[in-house]
JSON list of C-alpha atoms in Angstrom, two decimals:
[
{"chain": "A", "resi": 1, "resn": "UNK", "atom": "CA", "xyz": [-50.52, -23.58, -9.86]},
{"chain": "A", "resi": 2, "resn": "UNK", "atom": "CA", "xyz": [-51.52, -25.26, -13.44]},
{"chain": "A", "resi": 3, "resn": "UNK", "atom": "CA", "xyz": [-48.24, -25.82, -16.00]},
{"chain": "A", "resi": 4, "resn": "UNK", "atom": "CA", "xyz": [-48.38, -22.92, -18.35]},
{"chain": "A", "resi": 5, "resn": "UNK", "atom": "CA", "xyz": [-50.25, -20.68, -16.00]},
{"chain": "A", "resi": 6, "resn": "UNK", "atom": "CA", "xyz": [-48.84, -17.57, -15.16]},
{"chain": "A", "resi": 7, "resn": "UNK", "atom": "CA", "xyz": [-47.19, -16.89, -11.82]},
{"chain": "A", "resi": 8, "resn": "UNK", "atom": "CA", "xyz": [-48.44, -14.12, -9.30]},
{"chain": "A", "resi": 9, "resn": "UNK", "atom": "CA", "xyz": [-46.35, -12.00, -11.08]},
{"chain": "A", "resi": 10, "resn": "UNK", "atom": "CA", "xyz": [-48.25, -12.20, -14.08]},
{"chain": "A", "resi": 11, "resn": "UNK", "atom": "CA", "xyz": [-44.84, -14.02, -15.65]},
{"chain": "A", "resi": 12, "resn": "UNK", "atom": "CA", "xyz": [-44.95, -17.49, -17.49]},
{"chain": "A", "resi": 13, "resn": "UNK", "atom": "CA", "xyz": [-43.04, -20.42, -15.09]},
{"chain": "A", "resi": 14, "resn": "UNK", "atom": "CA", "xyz": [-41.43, -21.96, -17.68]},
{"chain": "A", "resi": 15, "resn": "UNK", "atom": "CA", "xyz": [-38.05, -21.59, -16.39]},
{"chain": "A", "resi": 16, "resn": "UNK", "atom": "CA", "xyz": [-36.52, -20.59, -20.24]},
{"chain": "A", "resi": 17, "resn": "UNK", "atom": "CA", "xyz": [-34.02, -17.92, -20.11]},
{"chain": "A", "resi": 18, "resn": "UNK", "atom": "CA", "xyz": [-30.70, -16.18, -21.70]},
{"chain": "A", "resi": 19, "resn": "UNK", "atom": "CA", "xyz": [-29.82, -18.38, -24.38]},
{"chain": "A", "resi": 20, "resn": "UNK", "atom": "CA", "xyz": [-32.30, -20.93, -24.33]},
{"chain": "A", "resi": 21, "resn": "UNK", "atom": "CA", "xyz": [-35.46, -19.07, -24.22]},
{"chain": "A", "resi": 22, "resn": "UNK", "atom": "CA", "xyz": [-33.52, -17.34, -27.71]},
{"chain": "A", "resi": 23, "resn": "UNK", "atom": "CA", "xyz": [-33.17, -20.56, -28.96]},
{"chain": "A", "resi": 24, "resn": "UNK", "atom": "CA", "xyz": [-36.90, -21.28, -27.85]},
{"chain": "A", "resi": 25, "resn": "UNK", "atom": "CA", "xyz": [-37.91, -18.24, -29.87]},
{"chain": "A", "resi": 26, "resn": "UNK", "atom": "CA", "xyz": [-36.20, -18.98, -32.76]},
{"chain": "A", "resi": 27, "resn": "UNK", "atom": "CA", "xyz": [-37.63, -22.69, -32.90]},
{"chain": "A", "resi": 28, "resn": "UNK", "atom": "CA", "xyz": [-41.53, -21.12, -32.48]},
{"chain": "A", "resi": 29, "resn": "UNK", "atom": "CA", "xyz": [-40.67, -18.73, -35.36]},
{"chain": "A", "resi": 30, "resn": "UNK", "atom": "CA", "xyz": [-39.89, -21.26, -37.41]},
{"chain": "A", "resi": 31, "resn": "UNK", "atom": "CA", "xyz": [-42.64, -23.39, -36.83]},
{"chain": "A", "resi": 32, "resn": "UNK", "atom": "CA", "xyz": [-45.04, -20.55, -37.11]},
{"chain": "A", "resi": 33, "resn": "UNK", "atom": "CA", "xyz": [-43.39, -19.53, -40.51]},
{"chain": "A", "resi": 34, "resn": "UNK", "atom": "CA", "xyz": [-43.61, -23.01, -41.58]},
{"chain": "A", "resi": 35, "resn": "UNK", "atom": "CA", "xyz": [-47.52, -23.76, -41.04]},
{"chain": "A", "resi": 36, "resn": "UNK", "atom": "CA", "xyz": [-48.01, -20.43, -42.33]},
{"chain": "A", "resi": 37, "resn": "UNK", "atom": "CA", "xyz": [-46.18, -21.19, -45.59]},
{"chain": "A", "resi": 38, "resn": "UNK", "atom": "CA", "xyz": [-47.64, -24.76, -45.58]},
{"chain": "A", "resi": 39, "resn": "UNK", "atom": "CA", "xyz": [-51.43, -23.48, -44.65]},
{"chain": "A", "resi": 40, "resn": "UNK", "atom": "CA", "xyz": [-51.98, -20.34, -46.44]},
{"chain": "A", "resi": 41, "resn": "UNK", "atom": "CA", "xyz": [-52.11, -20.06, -49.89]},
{"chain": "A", "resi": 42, "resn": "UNK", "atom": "CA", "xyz": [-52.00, -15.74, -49.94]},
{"chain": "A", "resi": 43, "resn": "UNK", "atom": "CA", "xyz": [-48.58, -16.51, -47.80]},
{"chain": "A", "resi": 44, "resn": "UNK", "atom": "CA", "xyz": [-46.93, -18.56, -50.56]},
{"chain": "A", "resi": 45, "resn": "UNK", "atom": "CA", "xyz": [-48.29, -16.41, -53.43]},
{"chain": "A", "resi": 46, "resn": "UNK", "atom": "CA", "xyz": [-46.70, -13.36, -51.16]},
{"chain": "A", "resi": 47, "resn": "UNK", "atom": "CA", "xyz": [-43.43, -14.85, -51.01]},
{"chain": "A", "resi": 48, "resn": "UNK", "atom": "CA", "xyz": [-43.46, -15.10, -54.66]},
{"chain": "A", "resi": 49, "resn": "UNK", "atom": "CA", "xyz": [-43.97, -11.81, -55.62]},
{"chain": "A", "resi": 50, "resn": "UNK", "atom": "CA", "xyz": [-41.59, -10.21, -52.83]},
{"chain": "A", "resi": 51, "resn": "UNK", "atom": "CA", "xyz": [-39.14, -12.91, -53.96]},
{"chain": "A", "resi": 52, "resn": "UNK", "atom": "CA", "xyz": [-39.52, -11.18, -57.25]},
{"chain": "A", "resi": 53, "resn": "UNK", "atom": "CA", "xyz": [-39.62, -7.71, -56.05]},
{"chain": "A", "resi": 54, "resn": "UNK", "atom": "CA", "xyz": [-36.65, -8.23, -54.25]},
{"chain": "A", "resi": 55, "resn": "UNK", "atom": "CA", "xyz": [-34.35, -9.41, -56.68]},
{"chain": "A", "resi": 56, "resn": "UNK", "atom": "CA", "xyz": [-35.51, -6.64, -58.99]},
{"chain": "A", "resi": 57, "resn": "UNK", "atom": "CA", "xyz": [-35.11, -3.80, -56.24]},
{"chain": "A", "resi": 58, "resn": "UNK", "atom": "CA", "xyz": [-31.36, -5.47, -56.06]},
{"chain": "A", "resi": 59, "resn": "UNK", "atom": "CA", "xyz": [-30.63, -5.05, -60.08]},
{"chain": "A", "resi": 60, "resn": "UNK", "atom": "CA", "xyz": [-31.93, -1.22, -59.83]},
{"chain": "A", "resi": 61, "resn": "UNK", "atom": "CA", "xyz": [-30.02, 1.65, -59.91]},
{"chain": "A", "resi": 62, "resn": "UNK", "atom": "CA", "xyz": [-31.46, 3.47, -57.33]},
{"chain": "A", "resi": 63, "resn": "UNK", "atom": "CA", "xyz": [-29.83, 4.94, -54.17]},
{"chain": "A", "resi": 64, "resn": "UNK", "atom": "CA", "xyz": [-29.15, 2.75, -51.15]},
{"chain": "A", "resi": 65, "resn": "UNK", "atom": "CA", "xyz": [-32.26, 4.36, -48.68]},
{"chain": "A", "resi": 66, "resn": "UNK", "atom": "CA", "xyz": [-34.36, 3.72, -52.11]},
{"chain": "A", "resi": 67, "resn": "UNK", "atom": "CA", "xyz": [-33.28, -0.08, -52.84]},
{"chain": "A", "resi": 68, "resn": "UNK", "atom": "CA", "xyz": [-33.92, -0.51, -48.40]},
{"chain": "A", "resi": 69, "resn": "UNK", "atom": "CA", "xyz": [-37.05, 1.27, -49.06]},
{"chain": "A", "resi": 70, "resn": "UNK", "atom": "CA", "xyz": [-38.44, -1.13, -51.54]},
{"chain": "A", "resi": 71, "resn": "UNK", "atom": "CA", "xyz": [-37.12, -3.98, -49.50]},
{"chain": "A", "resi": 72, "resn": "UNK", "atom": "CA", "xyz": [-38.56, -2.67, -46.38]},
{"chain": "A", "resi": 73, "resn": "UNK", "atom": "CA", "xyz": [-42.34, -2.78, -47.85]},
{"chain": "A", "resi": 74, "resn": "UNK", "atom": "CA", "xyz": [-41.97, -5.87, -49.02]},
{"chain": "A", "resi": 75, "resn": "UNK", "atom": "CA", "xyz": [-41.02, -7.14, -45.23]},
{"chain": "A", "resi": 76, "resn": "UNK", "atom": "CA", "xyz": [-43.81, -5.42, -43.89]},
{"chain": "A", "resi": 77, "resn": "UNK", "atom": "CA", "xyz": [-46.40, -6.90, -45.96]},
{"chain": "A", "resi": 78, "resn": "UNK", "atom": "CA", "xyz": [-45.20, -10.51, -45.21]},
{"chain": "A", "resi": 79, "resn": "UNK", "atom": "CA", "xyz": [-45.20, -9.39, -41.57]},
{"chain": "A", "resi": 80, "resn": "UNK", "atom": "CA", "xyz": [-48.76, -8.23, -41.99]},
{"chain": "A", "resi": 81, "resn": "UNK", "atom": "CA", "xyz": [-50.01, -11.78, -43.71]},
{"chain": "A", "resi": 82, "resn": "UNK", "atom": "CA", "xyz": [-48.24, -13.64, -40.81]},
{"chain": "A", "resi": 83, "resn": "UNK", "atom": "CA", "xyz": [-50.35, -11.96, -38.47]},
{"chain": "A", "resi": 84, "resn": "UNK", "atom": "CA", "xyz": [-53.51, -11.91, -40.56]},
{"chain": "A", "resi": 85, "resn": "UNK", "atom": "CA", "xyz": [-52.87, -15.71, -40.66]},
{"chain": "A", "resi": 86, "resn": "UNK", "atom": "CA", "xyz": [-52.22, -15.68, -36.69]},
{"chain": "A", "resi": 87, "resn": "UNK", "atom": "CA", "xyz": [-55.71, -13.89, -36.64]},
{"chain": "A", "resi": 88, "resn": "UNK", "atom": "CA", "xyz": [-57.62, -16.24, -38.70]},
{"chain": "A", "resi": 89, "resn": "UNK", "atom": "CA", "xyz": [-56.07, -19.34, -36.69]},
{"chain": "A", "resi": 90, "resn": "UNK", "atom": "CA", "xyz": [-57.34, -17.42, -33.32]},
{"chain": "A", "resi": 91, "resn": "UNK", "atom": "CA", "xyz": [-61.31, -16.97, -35.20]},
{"chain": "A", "resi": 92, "resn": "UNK", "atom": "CA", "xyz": [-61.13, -20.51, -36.42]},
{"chain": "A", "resi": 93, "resn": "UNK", "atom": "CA", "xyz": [-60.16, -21.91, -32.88]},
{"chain": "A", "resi": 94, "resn": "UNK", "atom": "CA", "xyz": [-62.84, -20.32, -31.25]},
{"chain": "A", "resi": 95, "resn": "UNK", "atom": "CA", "xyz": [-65.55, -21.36, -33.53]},
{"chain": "A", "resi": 96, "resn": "UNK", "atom": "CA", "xyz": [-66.23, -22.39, -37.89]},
{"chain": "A", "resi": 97, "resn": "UNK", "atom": "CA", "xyz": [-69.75, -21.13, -37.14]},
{"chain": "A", "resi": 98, "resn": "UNK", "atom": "CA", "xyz": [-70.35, -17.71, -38.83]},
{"chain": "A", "resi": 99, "resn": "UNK", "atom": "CA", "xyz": [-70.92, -14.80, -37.02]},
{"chain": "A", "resi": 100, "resn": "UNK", "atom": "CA", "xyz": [-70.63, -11.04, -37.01]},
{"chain": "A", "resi": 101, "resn": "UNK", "atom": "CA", "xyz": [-67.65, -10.69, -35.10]},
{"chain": "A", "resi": 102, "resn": "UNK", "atom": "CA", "xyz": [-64.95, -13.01, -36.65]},
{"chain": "A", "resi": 103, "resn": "UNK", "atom": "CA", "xyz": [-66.13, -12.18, -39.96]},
{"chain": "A", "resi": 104, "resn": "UNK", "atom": "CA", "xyz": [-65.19, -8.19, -38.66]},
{"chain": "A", "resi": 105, "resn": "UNK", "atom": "CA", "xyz": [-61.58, -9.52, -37.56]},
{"chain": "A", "resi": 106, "resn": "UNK", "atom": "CA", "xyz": [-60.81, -11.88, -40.65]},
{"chain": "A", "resi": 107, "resn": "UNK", "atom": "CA", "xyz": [-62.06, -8.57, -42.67]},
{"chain": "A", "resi": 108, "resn": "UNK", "atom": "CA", "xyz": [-59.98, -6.34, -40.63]},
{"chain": "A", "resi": 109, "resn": "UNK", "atom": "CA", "xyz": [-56.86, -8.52, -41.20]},
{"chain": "A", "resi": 110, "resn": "UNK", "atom": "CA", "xyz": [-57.22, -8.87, -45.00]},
{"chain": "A", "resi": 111, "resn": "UNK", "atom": "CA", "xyz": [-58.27, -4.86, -44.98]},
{"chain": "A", "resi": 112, "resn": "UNK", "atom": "CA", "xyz": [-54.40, -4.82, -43.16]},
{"chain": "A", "resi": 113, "resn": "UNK", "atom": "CA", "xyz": [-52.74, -6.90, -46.05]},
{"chain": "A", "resi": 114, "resn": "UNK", "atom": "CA", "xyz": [-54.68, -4.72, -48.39]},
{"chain": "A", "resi": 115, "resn": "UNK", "atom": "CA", "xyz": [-53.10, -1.56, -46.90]},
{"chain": "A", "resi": 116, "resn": "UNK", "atom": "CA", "xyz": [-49.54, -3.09, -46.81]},
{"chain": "A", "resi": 117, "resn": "UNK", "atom": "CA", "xyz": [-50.21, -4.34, -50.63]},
{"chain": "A", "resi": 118, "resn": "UNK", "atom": "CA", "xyz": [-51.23, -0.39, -51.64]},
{"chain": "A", "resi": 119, "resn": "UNK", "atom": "CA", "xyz": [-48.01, 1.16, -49.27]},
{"chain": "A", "resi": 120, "resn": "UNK", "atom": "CA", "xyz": [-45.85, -1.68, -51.56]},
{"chain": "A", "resi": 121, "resn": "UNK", "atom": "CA", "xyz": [-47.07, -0.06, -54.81]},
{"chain": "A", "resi": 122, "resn": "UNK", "atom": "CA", "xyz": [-46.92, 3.12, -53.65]},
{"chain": "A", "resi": 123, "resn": "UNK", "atom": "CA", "xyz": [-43.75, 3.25, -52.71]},
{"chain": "A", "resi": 124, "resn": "UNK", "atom": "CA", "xyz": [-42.63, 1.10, -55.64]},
{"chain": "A", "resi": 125, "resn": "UNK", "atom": "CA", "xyz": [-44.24, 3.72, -57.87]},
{"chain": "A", "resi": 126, "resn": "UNK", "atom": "CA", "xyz": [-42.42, 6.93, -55.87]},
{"chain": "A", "resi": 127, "resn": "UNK", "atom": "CA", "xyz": [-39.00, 5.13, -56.06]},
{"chain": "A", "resi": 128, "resn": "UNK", "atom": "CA", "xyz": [-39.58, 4.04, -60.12]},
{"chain": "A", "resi": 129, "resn": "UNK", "atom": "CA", "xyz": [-41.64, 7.09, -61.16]},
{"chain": "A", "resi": 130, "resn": "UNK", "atom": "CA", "xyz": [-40.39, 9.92, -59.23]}
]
């Protein structure tokens, strides 16, 4: 059997488990949220303006399921450009050379930040308006 290759099982062999495979976890996380902060500009401009959101969903007065409401949206739409990212990573491993079907999943993936962007606003605008 290769290293890395899964066992008969269908489970990984690579012997990580209770605390360590935690700690393991936590180290990929990081990474991944670091290249993603480091290699995409949307990611960085994201953080910004849920930074922002954030602290202003803090200073409202609004109830406490509104205020983890707001906050909650904003999670989800960094969630959704870390995985968008992820996405175009996968496309641009496989191949730089256009062609039908990674243009459809880097679409679909920005069409996925779009949606979390509008559920933001639209939540924003219940809390604020309604």
């Amino acid at each position: 059997m290769q290293p890395g290759q899964p066992k008969g099982n269908g489970k990984y062999a690579h012997g990580k488990t209770g605390l360590r495979r935690i700690l393991h976890t936590v180290i990929h996380s990081r990474d991944g949220f670091v290249a993603t902060f480091k290699g995409e500009a949307a990611f960085r401009q994201l953080l910004l303006l849920h930074g922002a959101l954030a602290t202003v969903a803090l200073l409202l007065d609004v109830s406490r399921s509104e205020r983890a409401l707001m906050l909650m949206v904003c999670f989800v739409s960094l969630l959704v450009e870390l995985l968008n990212s992820a996405i175009e990573a996968v496309v641009d491993r496989i191949s730089l050379e256009h062609h039908p079907l990674s243009k459809n999943a880097k679409d679909m993936g920005s069409a996925a930040q779009s949606t979390a962007l509008l559920m933001v606003a639209t939540v924003w605008a219940v809390v604020l308006l309604g």
